GROMACS .gro file of C-alpha atoms in nm:
model
  343
    1MET     CA    1  -0.523  -0.601  -2.465
    2HIS     CA    2  -0.238  -0.803  -2.630
    3LYS     CA    3  -0.338  -1.070  -2.867
    4TYR     CA    4  -0.113  -1.335  -2.708
    5SER     CA    5  -0.285  -1.271  -2.364
    6LEU     CA    6  -0.619  -1.323  -2.509
    7LEU     CA    7  -0.498  -1.632  -2.681
    8LEU     CA    8  -0.353  -1.772  -2.356
    9ILE     CA    9  -0.675  -1.725  -2.190
   10LEU     CA   10  -0.875  -1.880  -2.462
   11THR     CA   11  -0.644  -2.165  -2.467
   12LEU     CA   12  -0.670  -2.225  -2.082
   13PHE     CA   13  -1.036  -2.209  -2.133
   14LEU     CA   14  -1.074  -2.468  -2.400
   15ASN     CA   15  -0.830  -2.703  -2.222
   16GLY     CA   16  -0.983  -2.691  -1.870
   17CYS     CA   17  -1.208  -2.395  -1.774
   18VAL     CA   18  -1.522  -2.565  -1.916
   19PHE     CA   19  -1.487  -2.874  -1.701
   20ASN     CA   20  -1.628  -2.786  -1.351
   21ARG     CA   21  -1.503  -3.006  -1.076
   22ASN     CA   22  -1.655  -3.122  -0.745
   23PHE     CA   23  -1.525  -3.256  -0.420
   24SER     CA   24  -1.510  -3.630  -0.399
   25GLN     CA   25  -1.701  -3.803  -0.112
   26LYS     CA   26  -1.368  -3.858   0.069
   27GLN     CA   27  -1.265  -3.496   0.035
   28LEU     CA   28  -1.600  -3.382   0.176
   29GLU     CA   29  -1.577  -3.610   0.462
   30TYR     CA   30  -1.233  -3.475   0.540
   31LEU     CA   31  -1.358  -3.098   0.521
   32ASP     CA   32  -1.659  -3.173   0.730
   33ASN     CA   33  -1.414  -3.260   1.004
   34PHE     CA   34  -1.342  -2.898   1.027
   35ARG     CA   35  -1.673  -2.724   1.012
   36PRO     CA   36  -1.752  -2.490   1.279
   37ASN     CA   37  -1.898  -2.672   1.592
   38ALA     CA   38  -2.229  -2.611   1.775
   39GLU     CA   39  -2.068  -2.364   2.022
   40LEU     CA   40  -1.968  -2.128   1.746
   41THR     CA   41  -2.289  -2.133   1.529
   42THR     CA   42  -2.544  -2.120   1.820
   43GLU     CA   43  -2.675  -1.775   1.863
   44PRO     CA   44  -2.593  -1.609   2.185
   45GLU     CA   45  -2.868  -1.488   2.430
   46ASP     CA   46  -2.996  -1.145   2.351
   47HIS     CA   47  -2.823  -0.962   2.635
   48LEU     CA   48  -2.477  -1.073   2.526
   49GLN     CA   49  -2.274  -0.848   2.270
   50HIS     CA   50  -2.166  -1.080   1.969
   51ILE     CA   51  -2.069  -1.057   1.591
   52LYS     CA   52  -2.210  -1.305   1.342
   53VAL     CA   53  -1.966  -1.351   1.063
   54SER     CA   54  -2.092  -1.512   0.745
   55TYR     CA   55  -1.906  -1.655   0.457
   56PHE     CA   56  -2.017  -1.648   0.089
   57GLY     CA   57  -1.715  -1.750  -0.110
   58THR     CA   58  -1.375  -1.602  -0.229
   59SER     CA   59  -1.315  -1.349   0.026
   60THR     CA   60  -1.667  -1.217   0.082
   61LEU     CA   61  -1.754  -1.190   0.446
   62LEU     CA   62  -2.052  -1.029   0.626
   63LEU     CA   63  -2.005  -0.895   0.970
   64ASP     CA   64  -2.312  -0.820   1.176
   65ASP     CA   65  -2.328  -0.715   1.539
   66GLY     CA   66  -2.700  -0.657   1.536
   67ALA     CA   67  -2.676  -0.283   1.501
   68THR     CA   68  -2.423  -0.246   1.224
   69GLN     CA   69  -2.320  -0.461   0.933
   70ILE     CA   70  -1.972  -0.463   0.743
   71LEU     CA   71  -1.939  -0.632   0.412
   72ILE     CA   72  -1.595  -0.745   0.284
   73ASP     CA   73  -1.569  -0.729  -0.106
   74GLY     CA   74  -1.938  -0.845  -0.157
   75PHE     CA   75  -1.871  -1.055  -0.472
   76PHE     CA   76  -2.209  -1.208  -0.552
   77SER     CA   77  -2.203  -1.203  -0.940
   78ARG     CA   78  -1.943  -1.465  -1.017
   79PRO     CA   79  -1.943  -1.434  -1.394
   80GLY     CA   80  -1.759  -1.674  -1.610
   81LEU     CA   81  -1.408  -1.608  -1.755
   82LEU     CA   82  -1.531  -1.641  -2.106
   83ARG     CA   83  -1.784  -1.373  -2.070
   84LEU     CA   84  -1.525  -1.160  -1.882
   85ILE     CA   85  -1.288  -1.163  -2.174
   86THR     CA   86  -1.528  -1.131  -2.458
   87LEU     CA   87  -1.864  -0.954  -2.391
   88GLY     CA   88  -1.744  -0.797  -2.071
   89PHE     CA   89  -1.951  -0.749  -1.763
   90ASP     CA   90  -2.163  -0.436  -1.674
   91PRO     CA   91  -2.252  -0.425  -1.305
   92ASN     CA   92  -2.486  -0.160  -1.347
   93SER     CA   93  -2.727  -0.334  -1.601
   94ALA     CA   94  -3.058  -0.436  -1.505
   95ALA     CA   95  -2.983  -0.781  -1.467
   96SER     CA   96  -2.680  -0.715  -1.253
   97ARG     CA   97  -2.881  -0.481  -1.039
   98LYS     CA   98  -3.158  -0.737  -0.993
   99ARG     CA   99  -2.900  -1.003  -0.914
  100LEU     CA  100  -2.757  -0.791  -0.652
  101LEU     CA  101  -3.074  -0.654  -0.514
  102ASP     CA  102  -3.168  -1.033  -0.470
  103ALA     CA  103  -2.857  -1.081  -0.265
  104VAL     CA  104  -2.914  -0.782  -0.050
  105GLU     CA  105  -3.261  -0.934   0.037
  106THR     CA  106  -3.143  -1.303   0.051
  107TYR     CA  107  -2.852  -1.223   0.281
  108SER     CA  108  -3.023  -0.945   0.479
  109LEU     CA  109  -2.789  -0.675   0.366
  110SER     CA  110  -3.014  -0.383   0.426
  111ASN     CA  111  -2.845  -0.254   0.728
  112LEU     CA  112  -2.490  -0.230   0.562
  113SER     CA  113  -2.285   0.060   0.682
  114ALA     CA  114  -1.967  -0.003   0.471
  115VAL     CA  115  -1.856  -0.222   0.195
  116VAL     CA  116  -1.462  -0.274   0.199
  117THR     CA  117  -1.260  -0.414  -0.101
  118ALA     CA  118  -0.937  -0.594  -0.040
  119HIS     CA  119  -0.813  -0.479  -0.388
  120SER     CA  120  -0.975  -0.406  -0.717
  121HIS     CA  121  -0.961  -0.738  -0.897
  122HIS     CA  122  -1.298  -0.836  -1.036
  123ASP     CA  123  -1.342  -1.100  -0.768
  124HIS     CA  124  -1.316  -0.845  -0.505
  125ALA     CA  125  -1.445  -0.510  -0.619
  126MET     CA  126  -1.677  -0.574  -0.904
  127ASP     CA  127  -2.004  -0.582  -0.715
  128ALA     CA  128  -1.905  -0.357  -0.429
  129PRO     CA  129  -1.990  -0.020  -0.585
  130LEU     CA  130  -2.346  -0.107  -0.677
  131ILE     CA  131  -2.408  -0.295  -0.341
  132ALA     CA  132  -2.278   0.026  -0.168
  133SER     CA  133  -2.522   0.221  -0.397
  134ILE     CA  134  -2.826   0.010  -0.338
  135THR     CA  135  -2.786  -0.010   0.039
  136GLY     CA  136  -2.642   0.341   0.102
  137ALA     CA  137  -2.324   0.208   0.251
  138ASP     CA  138  -1.988   0.376   0.226
  139LEU     CA  139  -1.750   0.205  -0.027
  140ILE     CA  140  -1.402   0.170   0.112
  141GLY     CA  141  -1.095   0.102  -0.099
  142ASP     CA  142  -0.803   0.262  -0.282
  143VAL     CA  143  -0.841   0.506  -0.586
  144SER     CA  144  -0.889   0.215  -0.828
  145THR     CA  145  -1.203   0.095  -0.630
  146CYS     CA  146  -1.353   0.432  -0.633
  147ARG     CA  147  -1.293   0.447  -1.006
  148LEU     CA  148  -1.502   0.146  -1.042
  149ALA     CA  149  -1.800   0.334  -0.908
  150TYR     CA  150  -1.815   0.505  -1.232
  151GLY     CA  151  -2.185   0.605  -1.293
  152LEU     CA  152  -2.276   0.584  -0.932
  153ASN     CA  153  -2.206   0.955  -0.844
  154ASP     CA  154  -2.273   0.987  -0.473
  155THR     CA  155  -2.123   0.642  -0.409
  156GLN     CA  156  -1.799   0.759  -0.582
  157LYS     CA  157  -1.767   1.087  -0.444
  158ARG     CA  158  -1.796   0.952  -0.078
  159CYS     CA  159  -1.528   0.665  -0.176
  160TYR     CA  160  -1.288   0.950  -0.277
  161GLU     CA  161  -1.363   1.144   0.043
  162LEU     CA  162  -1.289   0.828   0.249
  163PHE     CA  163  -0.969   0.762   0.059
  164ASN     CA  164  -0.841   1.122   0.100
  165GLN     CA  165  -0.924   1.103   0.478
  166ARG     CA  166  -0.747   0.772   0.517
  167THR     CA  167  -0.446   0.915   0.316
  168GLU     CA  168  -0.442   1.232   0.520
  169THR     CA  169  -0.493   1.088   0.868
  170GLY     CA  170  -0.459   0.717   0.838
  171LEU     CA  171  -0.797   0.673   0.982
  172LEU     CA  172  -1.153   0.581   0.876
  173PRO     CA  173  -1.463   0.686   1.055
  174PRO     CA  174  -1.606   0.439   1.300
  175TYR     CA  175  -1.906   0.234   1.213
  176GLY     CA  176  -2.086   0.171   1.515
  177ASN     CA  177  -1.883  -0.036   1.730
  178PHE     CA  178  -1.668  -0.148   1.439
  179THR     CA  179  -1.317   0.027   1.368
  180ILE     CA  180  -1.183  -0.065   1.016
  181SER     CA  181  -0.803  -0.033   0.932
  182LEU     CA  182  -0.654  -0.113   0.592
  183ILE     CA  183  -0.294  -0.222   0.600
  184LYS     CA  184  -0.104  -0.246   0.256
  185ALA     CA  185  -0.019  -0.605   0.150
  186ALA     CA  186   0.138  -0.773  -0.139
  187HIS     CA  187  -0.097  -0.955  -0.384
  188THR     CA  188  -0.068  -1.338  -0.429
  189GLU     CA  189   0.225  -1.424  -0.653
  190LEU     CA  190   0.103  -1.492  -1.007
  191PRO     CA  191   0.274  -1.642  -1.327
  192PRO     CA  192   0.427  -1.369  -1.538
  193SER     CA  193   0.153  -1.388  -1.830
  194ILE     CA  194  -0.134  -1.381  -1.575
  195ARG     CA  195   0.030  -1.088  -1.400
  196LYS     CA  196   0.012  -0.864  -1.711
  197LEU     CA  197  -0.342  -0.990  -1.793
  198VAL     CA  198  -0.485  -0.894  -1.454
  199GLY     CA  199  -0.304  -0.568  -1.394
  200LEU     CA  200  -0.094  -0.668  -1.106
  201ASN     CA  201   0.069  -0.371  -0.951
  202GLN     CA  202  -0.136  -0.152  -1.200
  203SER     CA  203  -0.433   0.092  -1.124
  204VAL     CA  204  -0.772   0.095  -1.285
  205SER     CA  205  -0.776   0.342  -1.571
  206GLU     CA  206  -0.938   0.681  -1.504
  207ASP     CA  207  -1.126   0.612  -1.820
  208VAL     CA  208  -1.283   0.284  -1.707
  209ASP     CA  209  -1.623   0.234  -1.867
  210TYR     CA  210  -1.872  -0.050  -1.876
  211PRO     CA  211  -1.917  -0.325  -1.992
  212ALA     CA  212  -1.547  -0.401  -1.833
  213ARG     CA  213  -1.344  -0.695  -1.930
  214LEU     CA  214  -1.120  -0.886  -1.705
  215TRP     CA  215  -0.796  -0.676  -1.779
  216ASP     CA  216  -1.001  -0.365  -1.682
  217TYR     CA  217  -1.020  -0.458  -1.304
  218ALA     CA  218  -0.645  -0.396  -1.231
  219GLU     CA  219  -0.521  -0.460  -0.872
  220GLY     CA  220  -0.478  -0.110  -0.746
  221GLU     CA  221  -0.366  -0.142  -0.377
  222SER     CA  222  -0.411  -0.464  -0.188
  223TYR     CA  223  -0.486  -0.453   0.182
  224SER     CA  224  -0.510  -0.656   0.481
  225ILE     CA  225  -0.823  -0.578   0.653
  226LEU     CA  226  -0.833  -0.540   1.027
  227ILE     CA  227  -1.179  -0.510   1.198
  228GLU     CA  228  -1.177  -0.432   1.561
  229HIS     CA  229  -1.478  -0.451   1.802
  230PRO     CA  230  -1.540  -0.464   2.173
  231VAL     CA  231  -1.631  -0.843   2.114
  232GLY     CA  232  -1.296  -0.911   1.928
  233SER     CA  233  -1.057  -0.835   1.661
  234ILE     CA  234  -1.091  -0.987   1.291
  235ILE     CA  235  -0.815  -0.998   1.021
  236VAL     CA  236  -0.915  -1.064   0.656
  237GLN     CA  237  -0.620  -1.153   0.438
  238ALA     CA  238  -0.765  -1.185   0.091
  239SER     CA  239  -0.430  -1.222  -0.080
  240THR     CA  240  -0.174  -1.519  -0.008
  241SER     CA  241   0.122  -1.326   0.091
  242LEU     CA  242   0.347  -1.241   0.390
  243ALA     CA  243   0.205  -1.048   0.673
  244ALA     CA  244   0.326  -0.697   0.680
  245ASP     CA  245   0.530  -0.576   0.995
  246GLU     CA  246   0.224  -0.360   1.113
  247LEU     CA  247  -0.005  -0.662   1.082
  248GLN     CA  248   0.224  -0.867   1.306
  249GLN     CA  249   0.172  -0.637   1.592
  250ILE     CA  250  -0.184  -0.719   1.628
  251ASP     CA  251  -0.331  -0.996   1.814
  252ALA     CA  252  -0.629  -1.157   1.617
  253ASP     CA  253  -0.920  -1.347   1.753
  254TRP     CA  254  -1.021  -1.477   1.411
  255LEU     CA  255  -0.792  -1.467   1.090
  256PHE     CA  256  -0.956  -1.546   0.747
  257MET     CA  257  -0.656  -1.635   0.535
  258SER     CA  258  -0.657  -1.671   0.149
  259VAL     CA  259  -0.487  -2.003   0.046
  260ALA     CA  260  -0.518  -1.932  -0.328
  261ARG     CA  261  -0.211  -2.087  -0.497
  262LEU     CA  262  -0.076  -2.180  -0.145
  263THR     CA  263   0.051  -2.519  -0.280
  264SER     CA  264   0.236  -2.338  -0.575
  265LEU     CA  265   0.436  -2.075  -0.369
  266GLU     CA  266   0.794  -2.119  -0.250
  267ASP     CA  267   0.756  -1.922   0.060
  268LYS     CA  268   0.421  -2.109   0.165
  269ARG     CA  269   0.552  -2.195   0.506
  270GLN     CA  270   0.687  -1.838   0.572
  271ILE     CA  271   0.351  -1.699   0.471
  272PHE     CA  272   0.150  -1.922   0.699
  273GLU     CA  273   0.375  -1.850   0.983
  274SER     CA  274   0.387  -1.481   0.948
  275LEU     CA  275   0.013  -1.457   0.929
  276VAL     CA  276  -0.104  -1.705   1.185
  277LYS     CA  277   0.185  -1.704   1.442
  278GLY     CA  278   0.270  -1.346   1.355
  279THR     CA  279  -0.080  -1.231   1.471
  280ASN     CA  280  -0.113  -1.491   1.743
  281ALA     CA  281  -0.440  -1.577   1.585
  282LYS     CA  282  -0.673  -1.778   1.806
  283ASN     CA  283  -0.903  -1.918   1.524
  284ILE     CA  284  -0.826  -1.948   1.165
  285VAL     CA  285  -1.033  -2.021   0.847
  286PRO     CA  286  -0.897  -2.058   0.481
  287ILE     CA  287  -1.064  -1.845   0.225
  288HIS     CA  288  -1.038  -1.770  -0.167
  289TRP     CA  289  -1.026  -2.144  -0.235
  290ASP     CA  290  -1.346  -2.188  -0.428
  291ASP     CA  291  -1.421  -2.156  -0.804
  292PHE     CA  292  -1.518  -1.784  -0.830
  293THR     CA  293  -1.617  -1.818  -1.198
  294ARG     CA  294  -1.903  -2.063  -1.097
  295GLN     CA  295  -2.258  -1.965  -0.968
  296VAL     CA  296  -2.329  -2.117  -0.624
  297ASP     CA  297  -2.630  -2.277  -0.486
  298ASN     CA  298  -2.565  -2.304  -0.116
  299LYS     CA  299  -2.235  -2.474  -0.143
  300LEU     CA  300  -1.900  -2.380  -0.311
  301TYR     CA  301  -1.696  -2.576  -0.549
  302PRO     CA  302  -1.326  -2.648  -0.610
  303GLN     CA  303  -1.150  -2.459  -0.859
  304LYS     CA  304  -1.108  -2.565  -1.213
  305TYR     CA  305  -0.795  -2.745  -1.300
  306PHE     CA  306  -0.580  -2.443  -1.430
  307MET     CA  307  -0.688  -2.222  -1.157
  308GLY     CA  308  -0.588  -2.388  -0.846
  309LYS     CA  309  -0.591  -2.705  -0.616
  310SER     CA  310  -0.868  -2.623  -0.370
  311PHE     CA  311  -0.860  -2.931  -0.172
  312ALA     CA  312  -0.475  -2.949  -0.171
  313GLU     CA  313  -0.460  -2.596  -0.058
  314ILE     CA  314  -0.694  -2.636   0.220
  315LYS     CA  315  -0.518  -2.962   0.336
  316LEU     CA  316  -0.180  -2.787   0.318
  317PHE     CA  317  -0.338  -2.507   0.535
  318MET     CA  318  -0.437  -2.755   0.795
  319GLN     CA  319  -0.096  -2.946   0.781
  320LEU     CA  320   0.093  -2.639   0.830
  321ASN     CA  321  -0.110  -2.530   1.123
  322HIS     CA  322  -0.031  -2.866   1.290
  323GLU     CA  323   0.341  -2.887   1.186
  324LEU     CA  324   0.401  -2.516   1.310
  325ASP     CA  325   0.213  -2.602   1.612
  326SER     CA  326   0.040  -2.244   1.599
  327GLY     CA  327  -0.205  -2.327   1.859
  328ALA     CA  328  -0.487  -2.189   1.654
  329ASN     CA  329  -0.829  -2.358   1.613
  330ALA     CA  330  -0.871  -2.427   1.235
  331TYR     CA  331  -1.208  -2.428   1.063
  332VAL     CA  332  -1.347  -2.468   0.715
  333MET     CA  333  -1.657  -2.260   0.610
  334ASP     CA  334  -1.879  -2.306   0.300
  335HIS     CA  335  -2.116  -2.086   0.142
  336GLY     CA  336  -2.346  -1.936   0.395
  337ASP     CA  337  -2.187  -2.077   0.702
  338TYR     CA  338  -2.144  -1.869   0.985
  339ILE     CA  339  -1.993  -1.814   1.325
  340PHE     CA  340  -2.052  -1.600   1.644
  341LEU     CA  341  -1.781  -1.425   1.821
  342ARG     CA  342  -1.909  -1.324   2.171
  343TYR     CA  343  -1.773  -1.222   2.505
   0.00000   0.00000   0.00000
C-alpha cells in the first residue's frame, strides 16, 4: 500500500468522513413520494406465484419466491473506512460471525440457495462467503470472490466449481424456478487516486488473508446480474456504467440500478438511457446511494460529503426518467422495504 494513498484516505476521513449526514425533512418528503405503493407491498394470495424482493442498502437484495431464496451481495457488516484502512476486517471473527448469524435470523435467510456478488469490492463481497457458509448456499462470483472465501473450504471449493462451469458452458445451475446469468459490466468510473486504492481492474490476491484492509478487496470482474423466473425478470446493475450489448437484448420487469456518482459522470444520460430504455424496464429503483460505512437501524442514510451526493443522485435518476420519457415506473426503497412481483 503506497503511503500517499493512505495519506489521502486519512485526509478525506479527517475532513469529512467523520461527519454523518441525514436527509432534511424536505428531502424525506420528496423521497416518500416515490415509495412503493400498497399494490406492490401487499402480499399476494397463497395460490398466486410471486417473488418478494427486499432491499437492505448498497446493492443487497433478497429474492424469495416462497420456496427458494437468492441473495445479491449480502453486505450487512458495513464497517467504517477508518477501520478498513487501519485494523482491517475479519469476516470470520467471532464478532463478525455473530453479526451475520443475527442477520440470517433477522432477515429470515435460512432458506438461501445462492449468494451472488456483483464484484469483489468490500461493499459487495465482504460478507458473502461467510453468509454462504452459514446457510449452505452456493457462492457465485468470479475468481476474486472465490478467493475471499479463504478459510471456508467447502464454500470456496464450490465457488470455484461454479466459476469453472460458467466459464466452460456460460451457464449456472438453476435454483428452484430462478435462473441466474452474469453479464460482464464496467465498474463505476472513479477518480485516478481512488481507482488504485480500491484495485479497479485488478484481482484479489491469491494470498489474501484476514484481517483484510480496503485495498485487499480488489474489483475482480464486475457483472450485471440477470435473474429470470416464471413471474418475471429482474436486473441488478450494481455499477453506474453503460449497459453491455447483451444486457440490452433483455426486457426487464424490474431494474435495480446503481446511482453511485451519477451526478459526477459525464455520460450520465447515456448510462441511464442504455440501462432503462435499453432493457425496456417496466419498473426502476435506484440503489447504491446510501452511506455504506454507517451502521443502519431500519433506515438508510445519505453518503458522507466526499463519498457522494445521495439526494442529488436519486433526484437526477428521477429527472432523467421523466426527460427521456422511458415509460418506467420509478420507486425509492429504504432499508427493509420490499415489493412483490406477481402474475
